[in-house]
Short mmCIF file of C-alpha atoms in Angstrom, two decimals:
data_model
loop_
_atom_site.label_atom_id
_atom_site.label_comp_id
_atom_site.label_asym_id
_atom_site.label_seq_id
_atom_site.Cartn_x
_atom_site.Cartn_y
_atom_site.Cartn_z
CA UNK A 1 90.78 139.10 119.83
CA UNK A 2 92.99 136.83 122.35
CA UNK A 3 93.26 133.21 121.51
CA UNK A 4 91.81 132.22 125.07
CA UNK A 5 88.32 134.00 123.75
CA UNK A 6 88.75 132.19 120.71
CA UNK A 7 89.41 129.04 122.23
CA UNK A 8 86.69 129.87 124.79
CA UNK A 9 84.00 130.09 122.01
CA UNK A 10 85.47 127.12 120.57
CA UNK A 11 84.95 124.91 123.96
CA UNK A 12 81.80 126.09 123.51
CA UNK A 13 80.92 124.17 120.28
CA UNK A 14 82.83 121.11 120.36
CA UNK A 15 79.73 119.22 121.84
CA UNK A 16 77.87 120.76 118.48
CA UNK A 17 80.72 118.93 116.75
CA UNK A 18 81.06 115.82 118.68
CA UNK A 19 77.14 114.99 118.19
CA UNK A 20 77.62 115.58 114.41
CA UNK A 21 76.30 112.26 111.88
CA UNK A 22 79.20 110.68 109.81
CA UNK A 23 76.96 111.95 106.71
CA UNK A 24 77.47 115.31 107.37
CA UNK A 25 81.27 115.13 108.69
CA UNK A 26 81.50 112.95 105.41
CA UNK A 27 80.16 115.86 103.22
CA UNK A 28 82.23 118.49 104.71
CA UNK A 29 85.48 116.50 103.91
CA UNK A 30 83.55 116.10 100.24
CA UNK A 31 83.78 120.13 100.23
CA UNK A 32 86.96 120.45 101.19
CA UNK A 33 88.48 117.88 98.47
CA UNK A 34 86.66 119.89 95.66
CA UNK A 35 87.47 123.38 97.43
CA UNK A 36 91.05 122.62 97.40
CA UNK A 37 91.42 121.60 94.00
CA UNK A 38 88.99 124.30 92.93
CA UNK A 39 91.63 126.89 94.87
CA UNK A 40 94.30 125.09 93.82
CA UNK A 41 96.22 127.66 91.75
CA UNK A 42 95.81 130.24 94.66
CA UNK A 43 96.95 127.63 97.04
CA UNK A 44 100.31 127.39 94.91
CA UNK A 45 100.64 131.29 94.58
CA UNK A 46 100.46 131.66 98.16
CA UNK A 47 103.54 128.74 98.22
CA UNK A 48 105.44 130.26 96.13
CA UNK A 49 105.43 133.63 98.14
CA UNK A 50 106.93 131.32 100.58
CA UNK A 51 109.07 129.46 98.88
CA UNK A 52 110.63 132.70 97.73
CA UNK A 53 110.98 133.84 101.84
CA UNK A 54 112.57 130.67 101.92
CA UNK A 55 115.25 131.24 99.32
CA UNK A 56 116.08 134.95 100.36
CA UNK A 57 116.41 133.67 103.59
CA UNK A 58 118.67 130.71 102.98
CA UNK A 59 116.46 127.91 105.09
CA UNK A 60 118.33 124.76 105.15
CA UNK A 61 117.53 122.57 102.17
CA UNK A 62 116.00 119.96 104.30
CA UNK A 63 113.24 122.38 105.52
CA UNK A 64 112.59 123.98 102.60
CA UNK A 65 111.80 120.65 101.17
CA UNK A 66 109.04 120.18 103.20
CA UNK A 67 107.93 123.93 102.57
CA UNK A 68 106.50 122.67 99.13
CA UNK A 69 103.19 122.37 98.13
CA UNK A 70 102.87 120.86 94.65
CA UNK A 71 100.37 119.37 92.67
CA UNK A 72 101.75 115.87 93.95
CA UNK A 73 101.09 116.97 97.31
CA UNK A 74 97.51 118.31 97.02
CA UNK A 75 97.18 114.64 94.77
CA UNK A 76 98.29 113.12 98.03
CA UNK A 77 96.12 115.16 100.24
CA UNK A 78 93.00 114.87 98.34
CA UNK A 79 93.71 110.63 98.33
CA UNK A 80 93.56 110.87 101.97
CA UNK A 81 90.52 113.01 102.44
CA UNK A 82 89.28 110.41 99.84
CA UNK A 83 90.39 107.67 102.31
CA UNK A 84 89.21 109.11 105.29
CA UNK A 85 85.53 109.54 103.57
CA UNK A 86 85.73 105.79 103.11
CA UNK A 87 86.37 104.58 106.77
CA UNK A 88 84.44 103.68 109.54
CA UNK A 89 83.13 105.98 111.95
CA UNK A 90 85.48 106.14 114.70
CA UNK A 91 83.13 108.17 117.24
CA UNK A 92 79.85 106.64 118.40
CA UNK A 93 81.38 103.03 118.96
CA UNK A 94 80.06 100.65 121.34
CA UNK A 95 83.07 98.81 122.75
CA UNK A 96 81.34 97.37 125.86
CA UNK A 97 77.30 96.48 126.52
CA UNK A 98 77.60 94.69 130.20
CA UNK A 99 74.61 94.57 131.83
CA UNK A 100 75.53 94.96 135.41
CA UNK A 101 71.77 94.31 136.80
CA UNK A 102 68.46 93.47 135.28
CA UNK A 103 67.29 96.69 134.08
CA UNK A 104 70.76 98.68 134.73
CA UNK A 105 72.75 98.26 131.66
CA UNK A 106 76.15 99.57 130.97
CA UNK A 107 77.59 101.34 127.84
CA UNK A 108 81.50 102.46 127.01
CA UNK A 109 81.39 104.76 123.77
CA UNK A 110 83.53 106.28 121.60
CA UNK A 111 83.81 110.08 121.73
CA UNK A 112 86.45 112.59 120.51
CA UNK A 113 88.46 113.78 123.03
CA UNK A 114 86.66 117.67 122.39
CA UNK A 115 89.44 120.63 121.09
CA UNK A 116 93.02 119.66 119.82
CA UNK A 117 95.52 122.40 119.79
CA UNK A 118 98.19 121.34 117.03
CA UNK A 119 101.22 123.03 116.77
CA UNK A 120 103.17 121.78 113.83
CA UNK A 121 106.27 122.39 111.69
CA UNK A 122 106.61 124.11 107.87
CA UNK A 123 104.58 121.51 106.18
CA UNK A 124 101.43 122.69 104.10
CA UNK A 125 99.96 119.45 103.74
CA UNK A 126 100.05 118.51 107.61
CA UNK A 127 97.84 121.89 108.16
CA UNK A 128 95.30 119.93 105.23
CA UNK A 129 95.63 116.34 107.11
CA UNK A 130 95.50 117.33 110.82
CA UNK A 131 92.11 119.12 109.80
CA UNK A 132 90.77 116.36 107.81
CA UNK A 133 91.30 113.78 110.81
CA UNK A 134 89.96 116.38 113.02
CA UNK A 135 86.78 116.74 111.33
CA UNK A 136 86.24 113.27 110.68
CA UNK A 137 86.55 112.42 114.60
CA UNK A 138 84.24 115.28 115.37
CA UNK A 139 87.24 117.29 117.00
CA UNK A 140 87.40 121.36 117.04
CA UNK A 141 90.92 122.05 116.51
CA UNK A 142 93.07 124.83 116.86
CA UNK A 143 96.16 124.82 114.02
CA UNK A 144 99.13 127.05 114.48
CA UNK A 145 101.56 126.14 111.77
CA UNK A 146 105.47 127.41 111.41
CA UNK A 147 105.81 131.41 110.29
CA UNK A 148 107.89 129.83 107.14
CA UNK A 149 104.55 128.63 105.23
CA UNK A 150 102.10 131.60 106.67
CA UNK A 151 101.28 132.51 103.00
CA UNK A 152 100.11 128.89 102.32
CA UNK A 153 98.28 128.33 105.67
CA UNK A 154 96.38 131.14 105.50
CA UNK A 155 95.00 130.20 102.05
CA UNK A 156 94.56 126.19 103.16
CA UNK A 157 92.84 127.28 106.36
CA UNK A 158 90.56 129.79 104.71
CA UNK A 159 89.61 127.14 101.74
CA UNK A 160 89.34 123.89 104.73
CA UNK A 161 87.23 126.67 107.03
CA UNK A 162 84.63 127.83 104.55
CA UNK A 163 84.13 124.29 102.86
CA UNK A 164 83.39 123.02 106.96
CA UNK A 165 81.13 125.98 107.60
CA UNK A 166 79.03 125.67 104.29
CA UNK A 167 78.91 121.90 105.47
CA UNK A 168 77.10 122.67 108.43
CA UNK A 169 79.85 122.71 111.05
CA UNK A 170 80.03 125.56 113.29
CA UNK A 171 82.19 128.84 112.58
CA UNK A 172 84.83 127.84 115.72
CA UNK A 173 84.91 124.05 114.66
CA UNK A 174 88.48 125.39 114.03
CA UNK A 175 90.43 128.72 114.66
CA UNK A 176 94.16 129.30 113.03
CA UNK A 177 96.37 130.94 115.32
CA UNK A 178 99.29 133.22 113.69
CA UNK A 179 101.00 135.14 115.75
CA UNK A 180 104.24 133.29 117.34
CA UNK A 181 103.03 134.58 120.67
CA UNK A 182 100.06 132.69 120.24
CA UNK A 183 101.91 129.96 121.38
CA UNK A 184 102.27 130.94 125.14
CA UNK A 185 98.45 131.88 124.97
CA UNK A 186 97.57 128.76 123.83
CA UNK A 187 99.85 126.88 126.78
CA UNK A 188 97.64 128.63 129.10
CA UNK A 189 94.40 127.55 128.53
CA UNK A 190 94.35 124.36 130.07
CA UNK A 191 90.88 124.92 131.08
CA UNK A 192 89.09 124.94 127.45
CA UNK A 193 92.07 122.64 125.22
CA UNK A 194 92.12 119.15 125.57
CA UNK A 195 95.22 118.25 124.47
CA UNK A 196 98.22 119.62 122.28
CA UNK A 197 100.37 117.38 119.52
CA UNK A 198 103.19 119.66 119.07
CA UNK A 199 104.96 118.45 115.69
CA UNK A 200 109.28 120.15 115.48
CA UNK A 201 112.25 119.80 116.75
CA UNK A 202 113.16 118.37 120.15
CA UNK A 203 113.82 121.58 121.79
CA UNK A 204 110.43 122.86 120.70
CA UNK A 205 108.21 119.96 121.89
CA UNK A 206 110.38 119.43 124.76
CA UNK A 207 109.05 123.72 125.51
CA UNK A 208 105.95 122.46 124.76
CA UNK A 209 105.76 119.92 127.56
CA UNK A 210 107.36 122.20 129.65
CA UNK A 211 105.26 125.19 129.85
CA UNK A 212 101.64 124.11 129.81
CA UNK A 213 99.27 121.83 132.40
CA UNK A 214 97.58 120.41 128.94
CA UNK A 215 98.33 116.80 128.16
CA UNK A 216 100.80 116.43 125.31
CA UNK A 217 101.22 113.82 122.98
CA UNK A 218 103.88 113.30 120.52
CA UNK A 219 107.41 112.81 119.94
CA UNK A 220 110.50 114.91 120.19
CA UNK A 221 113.12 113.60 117.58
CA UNK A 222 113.53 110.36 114.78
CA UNK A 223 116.24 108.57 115.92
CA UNK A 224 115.27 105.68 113.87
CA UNK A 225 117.62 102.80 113.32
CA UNK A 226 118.04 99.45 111.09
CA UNK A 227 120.09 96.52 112.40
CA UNK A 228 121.10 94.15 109.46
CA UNK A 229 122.04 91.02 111.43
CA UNK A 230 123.86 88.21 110.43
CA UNK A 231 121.76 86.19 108.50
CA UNK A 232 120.42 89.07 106.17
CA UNK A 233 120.09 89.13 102.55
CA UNK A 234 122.43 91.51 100.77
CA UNK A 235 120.22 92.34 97.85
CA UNK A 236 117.32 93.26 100.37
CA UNK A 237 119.14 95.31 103.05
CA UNK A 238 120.84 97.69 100.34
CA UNK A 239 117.69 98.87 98.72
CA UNK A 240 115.55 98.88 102.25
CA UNK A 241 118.37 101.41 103.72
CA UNK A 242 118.70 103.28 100.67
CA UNK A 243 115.07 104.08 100.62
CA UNK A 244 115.27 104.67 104.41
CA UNK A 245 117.67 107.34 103.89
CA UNK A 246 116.88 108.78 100.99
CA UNK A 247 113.09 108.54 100.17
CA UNK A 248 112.67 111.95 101.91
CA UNK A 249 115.54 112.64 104.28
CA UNK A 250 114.18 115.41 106.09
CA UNK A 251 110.84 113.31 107.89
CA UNK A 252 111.26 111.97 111.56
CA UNK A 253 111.05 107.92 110.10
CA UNK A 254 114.24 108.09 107.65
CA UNK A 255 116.60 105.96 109.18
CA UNK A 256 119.32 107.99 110.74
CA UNK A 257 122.00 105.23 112.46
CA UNK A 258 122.84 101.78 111.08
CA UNK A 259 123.92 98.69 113.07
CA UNK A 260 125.60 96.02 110.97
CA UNK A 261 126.49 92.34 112.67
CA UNK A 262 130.22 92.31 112.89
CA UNK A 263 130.79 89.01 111.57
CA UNK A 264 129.05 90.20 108.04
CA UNK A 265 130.77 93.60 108.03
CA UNK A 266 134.05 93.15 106.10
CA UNK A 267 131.15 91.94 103.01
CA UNK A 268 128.58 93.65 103.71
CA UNK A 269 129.65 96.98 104.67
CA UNK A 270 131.78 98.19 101.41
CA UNK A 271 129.25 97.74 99.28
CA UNK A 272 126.85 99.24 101.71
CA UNK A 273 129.53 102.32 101.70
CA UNK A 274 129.47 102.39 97.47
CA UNK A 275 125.30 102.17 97.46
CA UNK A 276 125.08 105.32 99.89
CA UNK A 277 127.70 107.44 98.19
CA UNK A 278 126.46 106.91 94.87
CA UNK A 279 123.03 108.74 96.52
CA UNK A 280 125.31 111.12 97.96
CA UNK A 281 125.10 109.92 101.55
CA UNK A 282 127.90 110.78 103.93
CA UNK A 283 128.86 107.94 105.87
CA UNK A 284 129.68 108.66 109.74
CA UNK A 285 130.78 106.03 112.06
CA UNK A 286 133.08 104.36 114.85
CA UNK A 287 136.45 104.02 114.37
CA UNK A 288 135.97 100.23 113.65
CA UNK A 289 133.79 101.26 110.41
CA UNK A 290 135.78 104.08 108.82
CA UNK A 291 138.67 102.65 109.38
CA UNK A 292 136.98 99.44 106.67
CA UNK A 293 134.88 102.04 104.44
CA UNK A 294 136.05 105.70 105.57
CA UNK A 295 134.07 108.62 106.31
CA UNK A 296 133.77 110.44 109.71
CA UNK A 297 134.96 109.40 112.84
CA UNK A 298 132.41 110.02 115.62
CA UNK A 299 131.31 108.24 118.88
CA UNK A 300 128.71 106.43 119.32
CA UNK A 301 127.43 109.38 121.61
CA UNK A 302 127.37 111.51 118.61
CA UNK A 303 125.31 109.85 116.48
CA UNK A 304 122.34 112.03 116.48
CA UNK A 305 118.83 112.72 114.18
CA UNK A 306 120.52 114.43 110.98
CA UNK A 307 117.34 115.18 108.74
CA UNK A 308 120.13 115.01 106.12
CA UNK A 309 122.38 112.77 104.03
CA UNK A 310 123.60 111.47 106.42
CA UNK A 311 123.82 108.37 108.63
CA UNK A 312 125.64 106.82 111.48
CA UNK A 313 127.13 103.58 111.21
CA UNK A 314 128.59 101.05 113.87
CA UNK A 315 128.88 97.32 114.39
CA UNK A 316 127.21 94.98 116.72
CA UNK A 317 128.40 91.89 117.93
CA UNK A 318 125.03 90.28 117.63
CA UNK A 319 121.14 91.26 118.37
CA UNK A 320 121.53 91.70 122.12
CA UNK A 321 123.90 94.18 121.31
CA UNK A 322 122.02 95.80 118.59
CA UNK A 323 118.92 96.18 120.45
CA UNK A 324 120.67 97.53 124.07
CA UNK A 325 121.63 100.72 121.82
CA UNK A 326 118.16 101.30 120.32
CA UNK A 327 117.05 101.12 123.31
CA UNK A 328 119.90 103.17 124.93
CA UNK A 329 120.32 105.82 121.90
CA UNK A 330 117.22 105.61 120.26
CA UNK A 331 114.14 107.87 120.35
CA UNK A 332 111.44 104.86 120.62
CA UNK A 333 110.13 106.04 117.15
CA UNK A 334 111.14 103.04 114.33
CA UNK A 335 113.47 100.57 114.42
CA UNK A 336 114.13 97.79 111.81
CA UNK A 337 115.77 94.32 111.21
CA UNK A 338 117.05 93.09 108.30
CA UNK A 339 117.25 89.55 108.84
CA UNK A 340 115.70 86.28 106.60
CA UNK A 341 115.64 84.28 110.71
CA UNK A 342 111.69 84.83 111.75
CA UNK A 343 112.75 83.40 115.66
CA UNK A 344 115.36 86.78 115.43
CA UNK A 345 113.32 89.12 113.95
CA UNK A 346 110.36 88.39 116.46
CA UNK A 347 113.17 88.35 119.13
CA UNK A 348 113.56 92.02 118.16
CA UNK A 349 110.70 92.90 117.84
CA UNK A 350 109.67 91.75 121.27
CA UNK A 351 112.99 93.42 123.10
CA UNK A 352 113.05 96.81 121.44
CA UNK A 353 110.84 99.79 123.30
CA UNK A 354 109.57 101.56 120.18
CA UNK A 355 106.11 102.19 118.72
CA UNK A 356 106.93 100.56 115.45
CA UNK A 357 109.03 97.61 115.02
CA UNK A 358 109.70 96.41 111.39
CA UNK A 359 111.30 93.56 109.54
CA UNK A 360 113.00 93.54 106.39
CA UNK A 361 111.36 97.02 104.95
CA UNK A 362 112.09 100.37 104.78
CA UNK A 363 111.07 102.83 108.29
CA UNK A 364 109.63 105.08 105.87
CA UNK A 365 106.36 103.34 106.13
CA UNK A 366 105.94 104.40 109.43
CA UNK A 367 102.78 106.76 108.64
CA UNK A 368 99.09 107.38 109.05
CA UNK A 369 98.08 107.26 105.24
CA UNK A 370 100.30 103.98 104.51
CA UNK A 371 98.91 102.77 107.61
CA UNK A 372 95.55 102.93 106.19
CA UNK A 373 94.48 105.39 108.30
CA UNK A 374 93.88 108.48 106.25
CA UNK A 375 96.26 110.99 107.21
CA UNK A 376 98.18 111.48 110.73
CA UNK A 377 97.86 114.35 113.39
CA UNK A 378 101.78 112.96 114.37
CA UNK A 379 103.34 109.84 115.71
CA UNK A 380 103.68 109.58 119.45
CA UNK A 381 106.57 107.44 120.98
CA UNK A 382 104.71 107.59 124.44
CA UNK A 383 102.79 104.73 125.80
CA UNK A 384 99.36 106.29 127.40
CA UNK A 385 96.33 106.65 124.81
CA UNK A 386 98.27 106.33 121.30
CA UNK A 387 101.33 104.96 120.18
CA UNK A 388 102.94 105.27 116.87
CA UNK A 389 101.27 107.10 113.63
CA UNK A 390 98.15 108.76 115.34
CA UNK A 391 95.16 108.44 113.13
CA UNK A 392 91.07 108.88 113.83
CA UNK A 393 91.76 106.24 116.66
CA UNK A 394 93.88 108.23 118.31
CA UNK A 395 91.87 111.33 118.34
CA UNK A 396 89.14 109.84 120.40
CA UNK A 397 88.87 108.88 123.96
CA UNK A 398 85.14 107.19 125.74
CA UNK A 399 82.63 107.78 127.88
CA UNK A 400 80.22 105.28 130.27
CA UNK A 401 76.14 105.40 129.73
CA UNK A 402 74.68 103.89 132.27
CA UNK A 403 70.82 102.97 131.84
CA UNK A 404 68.99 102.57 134.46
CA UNK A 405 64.94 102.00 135.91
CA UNK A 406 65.54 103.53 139.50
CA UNK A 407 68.22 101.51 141.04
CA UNK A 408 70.13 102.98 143.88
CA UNK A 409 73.30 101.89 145.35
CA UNK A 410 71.97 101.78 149.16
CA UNK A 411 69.78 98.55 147.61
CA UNK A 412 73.20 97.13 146.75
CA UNK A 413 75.57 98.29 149.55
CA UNK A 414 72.75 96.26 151.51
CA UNK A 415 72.74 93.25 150.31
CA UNK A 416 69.10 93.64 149.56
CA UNK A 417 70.27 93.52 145.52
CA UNK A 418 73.15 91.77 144.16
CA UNK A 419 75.05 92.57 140.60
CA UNK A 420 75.29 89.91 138.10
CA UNK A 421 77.79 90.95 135.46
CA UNK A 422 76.79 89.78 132.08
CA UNK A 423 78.83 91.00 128.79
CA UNK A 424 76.15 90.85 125.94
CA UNK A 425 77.29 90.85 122.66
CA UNK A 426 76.18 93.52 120.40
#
């Protein structure tokens, strides 16, 4: 069957879905947390069929990283379903009662935005996540994950689907689409999808946005950078861009340039240079920086999102500086000071476009589940709806009730009745 019939069927439902209690949404993410570790060694068969593609087919270390689905990762999974049991309904919310008349009485509600086509990259665990927060915020969703973990998907979707079904939740509360050519099907059916969170490489989400009349939300690369300004603290900085780099290299918030504040540079910077190497970080930079620590030559123009060890390094005169190449180079993802001045760091924070803005702490934390949110469908660097790690608030939009006893606008166009706007607090 075509994906557009699929989809079709799926449109179909979602109001089934949307109207769902939290106690029944919370059971069915109860199911899946004991279906997947009741599957579990399947699960890991499946990955290791995978894994083994992987190998013969010599995928880049930093992919096949992510291509992994160990115990540690279903632990981290199952937390978040955990999590996501234990917060808040996000649909169903009143977040205005205005009473616009005697009698006539005005409601905004939360509601999920209806079916959510998610095209992400070879990560098992993001197929596990992006359902959970799906099902949670009463959204159908339609999962297409990379060809490089179809062993593992297939198993993950199969275990998530049945758990949702035996919950109660309708057979197209979510379809998994396969085929690469899927893709283009999927672009085309603005009429019954929502919205799409494509999760890759630039070139792929920037295709994405391209070819399709659906609204897109997410972000194209990581450009993330840390400025360590001139009144930093040594001892912090090292260990906070260590981490940054290092913690997992290949996801979109490891830091991938470095700004350092000229005037602490000729300190700072070799034993910045002897901390990265030892992790077996290769230092690239401007002329002005090798030339103190060695390493590559590149320009500033070249400094680029490695999903690697590597990183970028340049000097700054001072936080103007600093924050005009964020701004200029950057991908408005996460961006960091190091700095022990508050007035600077909130200077930054204020001047740099990005959806997070940290101080003195690794960008690594830029996430859904360290958020406190659960999981994450993807972080979006655009400005309209969500910003930043994209949780159950950002998978729900609102609708007006209006309650009324027979009012009609004539009456007010008139003059014969007048509003008389009253917020009431619920």
């Amino acid at each position: 069957m075509e994906i557009r019939e699929e989809v079709r069927k799926m449109k179909r439902v979602a109001p089934q879905v949307a109207s769902s209690t939290l106690e029944q949404r919370n059971h069915v993410l109860k199911l899946i947390g004991e279906s997947l570790e009741r599957h579990k060694e399947e699960i890991f068969a499946a990955n290791r069929k995978d894994l083994e593609r992987a190998d013969a087919e010599q995928v880049a270390p930093a992919i096949r990283k992510r291509l992994k689905f160990s115990e540690e990762k279903l632990a981290d999974v199952e937390k978040g379903i955990r999590l996501l049991i234990s917060l808040p309904d996000p649909i169903h919310r009143e977040t205005l009662v205005r009473e616009l008349d005697e009698g006539l009485l005005l409601k905004r509600v939360t509601c999920p935005i209806g079916v959510i086509g998610v095209i992400f990259e070879a990560r098992p665990d993001a197929l596990v996540q992006i359902s959970s927060l799906c099902i949670k915020s009463g959204n159908c969703a339609v999962l297409k994950g990379g060809r490089e973990t179809a062993e593992t998907n297939r198993v993950l979707f199969r275990v998530i689907h049945e758990a949702a079904v035996a919950g109660g939740l309708p057979e197209y509360c979510m379809i998994q689409a396969e085929q690469h050519n899927e893709i283009d099907e999927l672009l085309d059916c603005d009429d019954c999808v929502d919205l799409l969170i494509p999760r890759g490489s630039n070139r792929f989400v920037r295709y994405i946005m391209d070819h399709t009349k659906i609204p897109v939300m997410g972000h194209a690369d990581g450009i993330c950078h840390i400025y360590v300004d001139k009144d930093a603290d040594f001892e912090k900085a090292i260990p906070i861009i260590i981490d940054a780099k290092t913690q997992y290299t290949a996801a979109c918030n490891a830091v991938e340039t470095l700004l350092v504040n000229r005037s602490i540079a000729p300190a700072f910077l070799p034993k910045l240079a002897k901390a990265l190497r030892r992790e077996g970080v290769e230092i690239r930079g401007t002329k002005e920086v090798t030339s103190m620590i060695g390493g590559e030559t590149i320009g500033e123009d070249q400094f680029r999102e490695y999903l690697d060890l590597i990183v970028s390094v340049k000097l700054v005169n001072n936080l103007e500086e600093a924050v005009d190449h964020i701004n200029r180079f950057g991908s408005h993802h996460t961006d960091c000071i190091i700095t022990e001045n508050d007035e600077t760091a909130e200077r930054f924070m204020e001047l740099v476009d990005s959806a997070g803005v940290y101080q003195n702490c690794s960008t690594r934390f830029a996430d859904g589940f360290r958020y406190g949110f659960g999981a994450e469908v993807g972080i979006s660097t655009g400005k309209i709806h969500a910003r930043g790690p994209v949780g159950l608030d950002g998978l729900v939009t609102y609708k007006y009730k209006l309650y009324g006893h027979g009012q009609i606008v004539g009456d007010y166009a008139s003059g014969k009745k007048e509003f008389h706007f009253r917020d009431i607090v619920s």
